[in-house]
């Protein structure tokens, strides 16, 4: 059992930073959203394959899955694939900042679902600090929200995508209690790859005709954004709730804005700096109140 809070929060920070590269790589990849999502998880499966095969514990866990675990793994992959298709497609209609901000509104779904599904309780202080962080995220993306049909469509797609990734983390919170992270992630990523492959074939798009930098973006999405980002969150689900994971992902727009400045040349405005500052305050307060609640054995 991982007992060190320092290690948990260090891994959270690593996961947030790695996940912050997602929107950047998607923007750099000159490919349809379905193909980008497919290769993200296809390469992630290939990266995980040696670890799965070489460790007997991982193979044994995968081979002896119960019917319930197979069903949940299937649903997990389906919801993850839908999330990626919707979110990547939203980036075709709206800005990186606004799409990332909206897709990270997962705590709105997580707190409600966590309360009814896992009977999770949050203190008033934790809930208030969550609202502070959400306010900061909205301030970050406010200047990029546009009043147009295309931008509105992109924002709606990102919001729905947030709901699907929340369900994915809820399933992970349940499955990770008995299943190691590698077979759990491998199962979900493989199922999702199959769904995305079928979807891309149905869209009649090319799987091969892309420049070298696009292939580099695919690999970056697989290794950095997925293995070092999302899979770290899958690992932490054994010790942390999906609500805490979703809350920590509110830090993603901060990393995305910073990377967009250096890589895409997108300016960081004073308004966005204020939003980043408010988000960091909210996140700090949330984890303070959450730890305090844990120490009192309320949750």
CSV table of C-alpha atoms in Angstrom, one decimal:
chain,number,residue,atom,x,y,z
A,1,UNK,CA,0.0,0.0,0.0
A,2,UNK,CA,1.3,3.5,-0.9
A,3,UNK,CA,1.3,5.4,2.3
A,4,UNK,CA,3.3,8.5,1.5
A,5,UNK,CA,1.2,11.6,0.7
A,6,UNK,CA,4.3,13.2,-0.7
A,7,UNK,CA,4.6,10.5,-3.3
A,8,UNK,CA,0.9,10.6,-4.2
A,9,UNK,CA,0.9,14.4,-4.7
A,10,UNK,CA,4.2,14.3,-6.6
A,11,UNK,CA,2.7,11.7,-9.0
A,12,UNK,CA,-0.4,13.9,-9.2
A,13,UNK,CA,1.7,16.8,-10.3
A,14,UNK,CA,3.6,14.6,-12.8
A,15,UNK,CA,0.2,13.4,-14.2
A,16,UNK,CA,-1.2,16.9,-14.5
A,17,UNK,CA,1.9,18.2,-16.4
A,18,UNK,CA,2.0,15.2,-18.7
A,19,UNK,CA,-1.8,15.5,-19.4
A,20,UNK,CA,-1.4,19.2,-20.1
A,21,UNK,CA,0.5,18.2,-23.3
A,22,UNK,CA,-2.6,16.5,-24.8
A,23,UNK,CA,-4.2,19.6,-26.5
A,24,UNK,CA,-0.8,20.7,-27.7
A,25,UNK,CA,-0.1,17.4,-29.4
A,26,UNK,CA,-3.6,17.3,-30.9
A,27,UNK,CA,-3.1,20.8,-32.4
A,28,UNK,CA,0.3,19.8,-33.8
A,29,UNK,CA,-1.1,16.5,-35.3
A,30,UNK,CA,-2.4,17.3,-38.8
A,31,UNK,CA,-4.8,14.4,-38.8
A,32,UNK,CA,-8.6,13.7,-38.3
A,33,UNK,CA,-9.6,13.5,-34.6
A,34,UNK,CA,-10.6,9.9,-35.0
A,35,UNK,CA,-7.1,8.9,-36.3
A,36,UNK,CA,-5.3,11.0,-33.7
A,37,UNK,CA,-7.3,9.3,-30.9
A,38,UNK,CA,-6.8,5.9,-32.4
A,39,UNK,CA,-3.0,6.2,-32.6
A,40,UNK,CA,-2.8,7.7,-29.1
A,41,UNK,CA,-4.2,4.6,-27.6
A,42,UNK,CA,-2.8,2.1,-30.2
A,43,UNK,CA,0.8,3.2,-29.4
A,44,UNK,CA,0.0,3.3,-25.6
A,45,UNK,CA,-1.1,-0.4,-25.9
A,46,UNK,CA,2.2,-1.3,-27.7
A,47,UNK,CA,4.2,0.5,-25.0
A,48,UNK,CA,2.4,-1.4,-22.2
A,49,UNK,CA,2.6,-4.8,-24.0
A,50,UNK,CA,6.2,-5.8,-22.8
A,51,UNK,CA,5.4,-5.0,-19.2
A,52,UNK,CA,2.2,-7.0,-19.4
A,53,UNK,CA,3.9,-10.0,-20.9
A,54,UNK,CA,7.1,-10.0,-18.8
A,55,UNK,CA,5.4,-9.7,-15.4
A,56,UNK,CA,3.5,-12.9,-14.5
A,57,UNK,CA,1.3,-11.0,-12.0
A,58,UNK,CA,0.0,-8.8,-14.8
A,59,UNK,CA,-0.7,-11.6,-17.2
A,60,UNK,CA,-2.3,-13.7,-14.6
A,61,UNK,CA,-4.6,-10.8,-13.6
A,62,UNK,CA,-5.7,-10.2,-17.2
A,63,UNK,CA,-6.2,-13.9,-18.0
A,64,UNK,CA,-8.4,-14.6,-14.9
A,65,UNK,CA,-10.7,-11.6,-15.1
A,66,UNK,CA,-14.2,-12.1,-13.9
A,67,UNK,CA,-17.3,-11.6,-16.1
A,68,UNK,CA,-17.9,-8.3,-14.3
A,69,UNK,CA,-14.4,-7.1,-14.8
A,70,UNK,CA,-14.6,-7.9,-18.6
A,71,UNK,CA,-17.9,-6.0,-18.8
A,72,UNK,CA,-16.5,-3.0,-16.9
A,73,UNK,CA,-13.3,-3.1,-19.0
A,74,UNK,CA,-15.4,-3.1,-22.2
A,75,UNK,CA,-17.4,-0.1,-20.9
A,76,UNK,CA,-14.3,1.6,-19.7
A,77,UNK,CA,-12.7,1.4,-23.2
A,78,UNK,CA,-16.0,2.5,-24.8
A,79,UNK,CA,-16.4,5.6,-22.7
A,80,UNK,CA,-12.7,6.5,-23.1
A,81,UNK,CA,-13.0,6.3,-26.9
A,82,UNK,CA,-16.1,8.5,-26.9
A,83,UNK,CA,-14.3,11.0,-24.7
A,84,UNK,CA,-11.4,11.3,-27.0
A,85,UNK,CA,-13.4,11.5,-30.2
A,86,UNK,CA,-15.6,14.3,-28.7
A,87,UNK,CA,-12.7,16.3,-27.1
A,88,UNK,CA,-10.4,16.1,-30.1
A,89,UNK,CA,-13.2,17.1,-32.4
A,90,UNK,CA,-14.0,20.1,-30.1
A,91,UNK,CA,-10.5,21.4,-30.8
A,92,UNK,CA,-11.5,21.7,-34.5
A,93,UNK,CA,-14.2,24.2,-33.5
A,94,UNK,CA,-12.9,26.1,-30.5
A,95,UNK,CA,-9.6,27.3,-29.0
A,96,UNK,CA,-7.2,25.1,-27.0
A,97,UNK,CA,-7.8,27.2,-23.8
A,98,UNK,CA,-11.6,27.1,-23.9
A,99,UNK,CA,-11.8,23.4,-24.9
A,100,UNK,CA,-9.3,22.4,-22.2
A,101,UNK,CA,-11.0,24.5,-19.5
A,102,UNK,CA,-14.4,23.0,-20.3
A,103,UNK,CA,-13.2,19.4,-20.5
A,104,UNK,CA,-11.6,19.8,-17.1
A,105,UNK,CA,-15.0,20.6,-15.5
A,106,UNK,CA,-15.0,17.0,-14.4
A,107,UNK,CA,-15.5,17.7,-10.7
A,108,UNK,CA,-19.0,18.9,-11.4
A,109,UNK,CA,-19.8,15.3,-12.5
A,110,UNK,CA,-17.4,13.6,-10.0
A,111,UNK,CA,-18.8,15.1,-6.8
A,112,UNK,CA,-22.4,14.2,-7.8
A,113,UNK,CA,-21.5,10.7,-8.9
A,114,UNK,CA,-19.1,10.1,-6.0
A,115,UNK,CA,-21.8,11.1,-3.5
A,116,UNK,CA,-24.4,8.7,-5.0
A,117,UNK,CA,-22.2,5.8,-6.1
A,118,UNK,CA,-19.5,5.7,-3.4
A,119,UNK,CA,-21.1,7.7,-0.6
A,120,UNK,CA,-18.1,10.1,-0.7
A,121,UNK,CA,-18.5,13.2,1.5
A,122,UNK,CA,-16.8,16.5,1.1
A,123,UNK,CA,-16.5,19.2,3.6
A,124,UNK,CA,-17.9,22.7,3.0
A,125,UNK,CA,-14.4,24.0,2.7
A,126,UNK,CA,-13.4,21.4,0.1
A,127,UNK,CA,-16.5,22.2,-2.0
A,128,UNK,CA,-15.9,26.0,-1.7
A,129,UNK,CA,-12.3,25.6,-2.8
A,130,UNK,CA,-13.5,23.5,-5.7
A,131,UNK,CA,-15.7,26.4,-6.8
A,132,UNK,CA,-12.7,28.8,-6.4
A,133,UNK,CA,-10.7,26.5,-8.8
A,134,UNK,CA,-13.5,26.3,-11.3
A,135,UNK,CA,-13.8,30.1,-11.2
A,136,UNK,CA,-10.0,30.3,-11.9
A,137,UNK,CA,-10.4,27.9,-14.9
A,138,UNK,CA,-13.3,29.9,-16.3
A,139,UNK,CA,-11.2,33.1,-16.0
A,140,UNK,CA,-8.3,31.4,-17.9
A,141,UNK,CA,-10.6,30.5,-20.8
A,142,UNK,CA,-13.0,33.4,-20.8
A,143,UNK,CA,-11.2,35.5,-23.3
A,144,UNK,CA,-11.2,32.5,-25.8
A,145,UNK,CA,-14.9,31.8,-25.5
A,146,UNK,CA,-16.5,33.0,-28.7
A,147,UNK,CA,-20.1,33.8,-29.6
A,148,UNK,CA,-20.5,31.7,-32.7
A,149,UNK,CA,-22.1,28.5,-33.8
A,150,UNK,CA,-18.8,26.7,-34.4
A,151,UNK,CA,-17.3,27.8,-31.0
A,152,UNK,CA,-20.5,26.9,-29.2
A,153,UNK,CA,-20.5,23.4,-30.8
A,154,UNK,CA,-16.9,22.9,-29.8
A,155,UNK,CA,-17.6,23.9,-26.2
A,156,UNK,CA,-20.6,21.6,-26.0
A,157,UNK,CA,-18.6,18.7,-27.3
A,158,UNK,CA,-15.9,19.4,-24.7
A,159,UNK,CA,-18.5,19.5,-21.9
A,160,UNK,CA,-20.0,16.1,-23.0
A,161,UNK,CA,-16.4,14.7,-23.2
A,162,UNK,CA,-15.9,15.7,-19.6
A,163,UNK,CA,-18.9,13.6,-18.6
A,164,UNK,CA,-17.6,10.5,-20.3
A,165,UNK,CA,-14.1,10.7,-18.9
A,166,UNK,CA,-15.6,11.1,-15.4
A,167,UNK,CA,-17.5,7.8,-15.9
A,168,UNK,CA,-14.2,6.3,-17.1
A,169,UNK,CA,-12.6,7.3,-13.8
A,170,UNK,CA,-15.5,6.0,-11.7
A,171,UNK,CA,-15.1,2.6,-13.4
A,172,UNK,CA,-11.4,2.7,-12.7
A,173,UNK,CA,-12.0,3.6,-9.0
A,174,UNK,CA,-14.0,0.4,-8.7
A,175,UNK,CA,-11.8,-1.9,-10.8
A,176,UNK,CA,-8.4,-0.7,-9.4
A,177,UNK,CA,-9.4,-2.1,-5.9
A,178,UNK,CA,-8.6,-5.6,-7.2
A,179,UNK,CA,-6.8,-5.2,-10.5
A,180,UNK,CA,-3.2,-3.9,-11.0
A,181,UNK,CA,-2.8,-0.8,-13.1
A,182,UNK,CA,-1.1,-2.4,-16.1
A,183,UNK,CA,-3.7,-5.0,-16.9
A,184,UNK,CA,-6.5,-2.5,-16.1
A,185,UNK,CA,-5.0,0.2,-18.4
A,186,UNK,CA,-4.1,-2.3,-21.1
A,187,UNK,CA,-7.6,-3.7,-21.2
A,188,UNK,CA,-9.3,-0.3,-21.4
A,189,UNK,CA,-6.8,1.1,-23.9
A,190,UNK,CA,-7.1,-2.0,-26.1
A,191,UNK,CA,-10.9,-2.0,-26.1
A,192,UNK,CA,-10.8,1.8,-26.8
A,193,UNK,CA,-8.3,1.3,-29.7
A,194,UNK,CA,-10.7,-1.2,-31.3
A,195,UNK,CA,-13.7,1.1,-31.0
A,196,UNK,CA,-11.7,4.1,-32.3
A,197,UNK,CA,-10.3,2.0,-35.2
A,198,UNK,CA,-13.8,1.0,-36.2
A,199,UNK,CA,-15.0,4.6,-36.0
A,200,UNK,CA,-12.1,5.8,-38.1
A,201,UNK,CA,-12.7,3.2,-40.7
A,202,UNK,CA,-16.4,4.2,-40.8
A,203,UNK,CA,-15.2,7.8,-41.4
A,204,UNK,CA,-13.2,6.6,-44.4
A,205,UNK,CA,-10.0,8.4,-43.3
A,206,UNK,CA,-6.4,7.5,-44.0
A,207,UNK,CA,-4.4,5.7,-41.4
A,208,UNK,CA,-1.0,6.2,-43.0
A,209,UNK,CA,-0.7,9.4,-45.2
A,210,UNK,CA,0.7,11.8,-42.6
A,211,UNK,CA,3.9,13.9,-42.2
A,212,UNK,CA,6.7,12.9,-39.8
A,213,UNK,CA,5.8,15.6,-37.2
A,214,UNK,CA,2.2,14.2,-37.0
A,215,UNK,CA,3.6,10.7,-36.2
A,216,UNK,CA,5.8,12.4,-33.5
A,217,UNK,CA,2.6,13.9,-32.1
A,218,UNK,CA,0.9,10.5,-32.0
A,219,UNK,CA,3.9,9.1,-30.1
A,220,UNK,CA,3.9,12.1,-27.7
A,221,UNK,CA,0.2,11.6,-27.0
A,222,UNK,CA,0.8,7.9,-26.3
A,223,UNK,CA,3.9,8.1,-24.1
A,224,UNK,CA,3.7,11.5,-22.4
A,225,UNK,CA,0.0,12.3,-22.3
A,226,UNK,CA,-1.3,8.8,-21.8
A,227,UNK,CA,1.4,6.7,-20.1
A,228,UNK,CA,2.9,9.4,-17.9
A,229,UNK,CA,-0.4,11.3,-17.6
A,230,UNK,CA,-3.7,9.4,-17.7
A,231,UNK,CA,-2.1,6.1,-16.6
A,232,UNK,CA,-0.6,7.8,-13.5
A,233,UNK,CA,-4.1,8.7,-12.6
A,234,UNK,CA,-5.3,5.1,-13.2
A,235,UNK,CA,-2.5,4.0,-10.8
A,236,UNK,CA,-3.5,6.6,-8.1
A,237,UNK,CA,-7.2,5.5,-8.2
A,238,UNK,CA,-6.3,2.6,-5.9
A,239,UNK,CA,-5.6,5.2,-3.1
A,240,UNK,CA,-7.4,8.3,-4.2
A,241,UNK,CA,-11.0,8.8,-5.2
A,242,UNK,CA,-12.1,9.8,-8.7
A,243,UNK,CA,-13.4,13.1,-7.2
A,244,UNK,CA,-9.8,13.9,-6.0
A,245,UNK,CA,-8.3,12.9,-9.4
A,246,UNK,CA,-10.9,15.0,-11.3
A,247,UNK,CA,-10.2,17.9,-9.0
A,248,UNK,CA,-6.5,17.7,-9.6
A,249,UNK,CA,-7.1,17.8,-13.3
A,250,UNK,CA,-8.3,21.4,-12.9
A,251,UNK,CA,-4.6,22.2,-13.0
A,252,UNK,CA,-4.3,21.0,-16.6
A,253,UNK,CA,-5.3,24.4,-18.2
A,254,UNK,CA,-2.4,25.9,-16.3
A,255,UNK,CA,0.1,23.6,-17.9
A,256,UNK,CA,-1.7,23.8,-21.3
A,257,UNK,CA,-1.6,27.6,-21.3
A,258,UNK,CA,2.1,27.6,-20.4
A,259,UNK,CA,3.0,25.1,-23.1
A,260,UNK,CA,0.8,26.8,-25.7
A,261,UNK,CA,2.9,30.0,-25.0
A,262,UNK,CA,6.2,28.3,-25.6
A,263,UNK,CA,5.2,25.8,-28.4
A,264,UNK,CA,2.3,27.3,-30.2
A,265,UNK,CA,3.2,31.0,-29.6
A,266,UNK,CA,-0.1,31.7,-28.0
A,267,UNK,CA,0.2,34.7,-25.6
A,268,UNK,CA,-0.7,34.4,-21.9
A,269,UNK,CA,-2.8,37.4,-20.9
A,270,UNK,CA,-3.0,39.1,-17.6
A,271,UNK,CA,-6.5,37.7,-17.2
A,272,UNK,CA,-5.1,34.2,-17.7
A,273,UNK,CA,-2.4,34.8,-15.2
A,274,UNK,CA,-5.0,35.9,-12.7
A,275,UNK,CA,-7.0,32.8,-13.5
A,276,UNK,CA,-4.0,30.5,-13.0
A,277,UNK,CA,-3.3,32.2,-9.6
A,278,UNK,CA,-6.9,31.7,-8.5
A,279,UNK,CA,-6.9,28.1,-9.7
A,280,UNK,CA,-3.8,27.3,-7.7
A,281,UNK,CA,-5.2,28.8,-4.6
A,282,UNK,CA,-8.4,26.8,-5.0
A,283,UNK,CA,-6.5,23.5,-5.5
A,284,UNK,CA,-4.2,24.2,-2.5
A,285,UNK,CA,-7.3,24.8,-0.3
A,286,UNK,CA,-9.1,21.8,-1.6
A,287,UNK,CA,-6.3,19.4,-0.8
A,288,UNK,CA,-5.8,21.0,2.6
A,289,UNK,CA,-9.5,20.5,3.5
A,290,UNK,CA,-9.6,17.0,2.0
A,291,UNK,CA,-6.6,15.9,4.0
A,292,UNK,CA,-8.1,17.4,7.1
A,293,UNK,CA,-11.3,15.5,6.5
A,294,UNK,CA,-9.3,12.2,6.0
A,295,UNK,CA,-7.5,12.8,9.3
A,296,UNK,CA,-10.8,13.1,11.1
A,297,UNK,CA,-11.9,9.8,9.6
A,298,UNK,CA,-15.0,11.3,8.1
A,299,UNK,CA,-14.2,9.8,4.6
